[in-house]
Amino acid sequence: MANIIEVKNLKKAYHDGIEATVALAGVTFDVRKGEFVAIMGPSGSGKSTLLHLLGLLDEPSSGTYHFDGKNISSYSGNDLADLRNRKIGFVFQAFNLLARTSVLENVKLPLVYSEVPEHEWDERATKAIEAVGLAHRINHDQAELSGGERQRVAIARSLVTDPEIIFADEPTGNLDSKSGKNVMSILQRLNEESGKTIVLITHETATADHAERIIRLMDGEVESDEKVKNRLSVDDEYVK
């Protein structure tokens, strides 16, 4: 299968006017379409920086990044924004939901910036909410939900534009173990049953073991890139 991500010697340094702090020292790897990859590493290893580069939220200092076969350096700022909206979904540790807003309205938000006709928004959002098992909470305010349910809303929001790839940044970091298993079950089902490419950032081995492959970073470089030998199965306790 074709690659959706190809990065070669990707580097990122931050300058404070006096000296440069190297966050990525030259990273090279590919991600195939439909693959589930976990990126691990200790604090300061470059995980968050890499996620921002892969998600087109920041630009590398040097190196090349081909997304879906095209060098991102050929895109304008507006083109990159459009690409993020159409082909990329994000799930963050902090949920980033709108306060005092229903589940449905939260999930519909990305469609406001899309080319999807407004008369299709409710149907699309409803399908995404059903996909994460929250149809019974669709009209509830997000403040009425548990942490696990809020993260499932965030996953539904990432799905509503039907992206090709989902970047999940520590999606279980703020959750108890049972809620975390449910969230990982949803992501794994999206990968196995819907063919979504998923790139997961995590420091938890048990979370990473839901992926097919683990890339480990250390000091801004790839320390290892290996297949998961005993991949965890989808949690049987996943709530439909």
Short mmCIF file of N, CA, C and O in Angstrom, two decimals, residues 11-25 44 46-53 57-61:
data_model
loop_
_atom_site.label_atom_id
_atom_site.label_comp_id
_atom_site.label_asym_id
_atom_site.label_seq_id
_atom_site.Cartn_x
_atom_site.Cartn_y
_atom_site.Cartn_z
N LYS A 11 14.36 17.88 10.48
CA LYS A 11 14.98 18.55 11.61
C LYS A 11 14.14 19.76 12.02
O LYS A 11 13.49 20.39 11.20
N LYS A 12 14.20 20.06 13.32
CA LYS A 12 13.52 21.24 13.83
C LYS A 12 14.33 21.81 14.98
O LYS A 12 14.67 21.12 15.96
N ALA A 13 14.66 23.10 14.86
CA ALA A 13 15.39 23.80 15.92
C ALA A 13 14.64 25.08 16.25
O ALA A 13 14.07 25.73 15.36
N TYR A 14 14.63 25.43 17.52
CA TYR A 14 13.99 26.66 17.98
C TYR A 14 15.07 27.64 18.41
O TYR A 14 16.01 27.27 19.12
N HIS A 15 14.94 28.88 17.97
CA HIS A 15 15.94 29.90 18.26
C HIS A 15 15.37 30.94 19.22
O HIS A 15 14.26 31.44 19.02
N ASP A 16 16.13 31.30 20.25
CA ASP A 16 15.69 32.32 21.19
C ASP A 16 16.46 33.62 21.02
O ASP A 16 16.40 34.51 21.86
N GLY A 17 17.18 33.74 19.91
CA GLY A 17 17.95 34.93 19.64
C GLY A 17 19.40 34.82 20.06
O GLY A 17 20.25 35.59 19.62
N ILE A 18 19.70 33.83 20.90
CA ILE A 18 21.07 33.63 21.37
C ILE A 18 21.60 32.27 20.92
O ILE A 18 22.67 32.17 20.34
N GLU A 19 20.79 31.24 21.17
CA GLU A 19 21.22 29.91 20.77
C GLU A 19 20.04 29.11 20.27
O GLU A 19 18.87 29.50 20.46
N ALA A 20 20.34 28.00 19.63
CA ALA A 20 19.29 27.15 19.07
C ALA A 20 19.11 25.91 19.94
O ALA A 20 20.08 25.33 20.44
N THR A 21 17.85 25.54 20.14
CA THR A 21 17.52 24.30 20.83
C THR A 21 17.03 23.31 19.79
O THR A 21 16.02 23.55 19.11
N VAL A 22 17.72 22.21 19.65
CA VAL A 22 17.38 21.21 18.64
C VAL A 22 16.32 20.27 19.21
O VAL A 22 16.56 19.57 20.20
N ALA A 23 15.15 20.25 18.58
CA ALA A 23 14.07 19.37 19.02
C ALA A 23 14.06 18.07 18.22
O ALA A 23 13.80 17.00 18.75
N LEU A 24 14.35 18.18 16.92
CA LEU A 24 14.49 16.99 16.07
C LEU A 24 15.82 17.10 15.34
O LEU A 24 16.11 18.13 14.72
N ALA A 25 16.61 16.04 15.41
CA ALA A 25 17.98 16.10 14.90
C ALA A 25 18.17 15.39 13.56
O ALA A 25 19.29 15.24 13.10
N GLY A 44 10.97 15.43 26.22
CA GLY A 44 12.09 16.08 25.58
C GLY A 44 12.68 15.31 24.41
O GLY A 44 13.67 15.75 23.81
N GLY A 46 11.23 14.75 21.55
CA GLY A 46 10.82 15.30 20.26
C GLY A 46 9.46 14.84 19.78
O GLY A 46 9.04 15.17 18.67
N LYS A 47 8.73 14.09 20.61
CA LYS A 47 7.43 13.55 20.20
C LYS A 47 6.45 14.65 19.80
O LYS A 47 5.84 14.59 18.72
N SER A 48 6.27 15.64 20.66
CA SER A 48 5.29 16.70 20.38
C SER A 48 5.69 17.53 19.17
O SER A 48 4.85 17.91 18.35
N THR A 49 6.98 17.81 19.06
CA THR A 49 7.47 18.55 17.90
C THR A 49 7.17 17.78 16.62
O THR A 49 6.68 18.35 15.63
N LEU A 50 7.44 16.49 16.63
CA LEU A 50 7.19 15.66 15.45
C LEU A 50 5.71 15.65 15.10
O LEU A 50 5.33 15.76 13.93
N LEU A 51 4.84 15.53 16.11
CA LEU A 51 3.40 15.55 15.86
C LEU A 51 2.98 16.85 15.19
O LEU A 51 2.19 16.84 14.23
N HIS A 52 3.49 17.97 15.66
CA HIS A 52 3.13 19.26 15.08
C HIS A 52 3.60 19.38 13.63
O HIS A 52 2.91 19.96 12.79
N LEU A 53 4.75 18.80 13.33
CA LEU A 53 5.24 18.83 11.96
C LEU A 53 4.40 17.92 11.07
O LEU A 53 3.98 18.31 9.97
N LEU A 57 1.03 21.62 11.59
CA LEU A 57 0.81 22.73 12.50
C LEU A 57 2.08 23.58 12.66
O LEU A 57 2.04 24.65 13.26
N ASP A 58 3.20 23.07 12.15
CA ASP A 58 4.47 23.77 12.22
C ASP A 58 5.30 23.34 11.01
O ASP A 58 4.97 22.37 10.32
N GLU A 59 6.39 24.07 10.74
CA GLU A 59 7.24 23.77 9.59
C GLU A 59 8.61 23.30 10.06
O GLU A 59 9.14 23.81 11.05
N PRO A 60 9.21 22.33 9.36
CA PRO A 60 10.55 21.86 9.74
C PRO A 60 11.61 22.90 9.41
O PRO A 60 11.42 23.76 8.54
N SER A 61 12.73 22.82 10.12
CA SER A 61 13.86 23.69 9.81
C SER A 61 14.56 23.22 8.54
O SER A 61 15.08 24.02 7.76
#
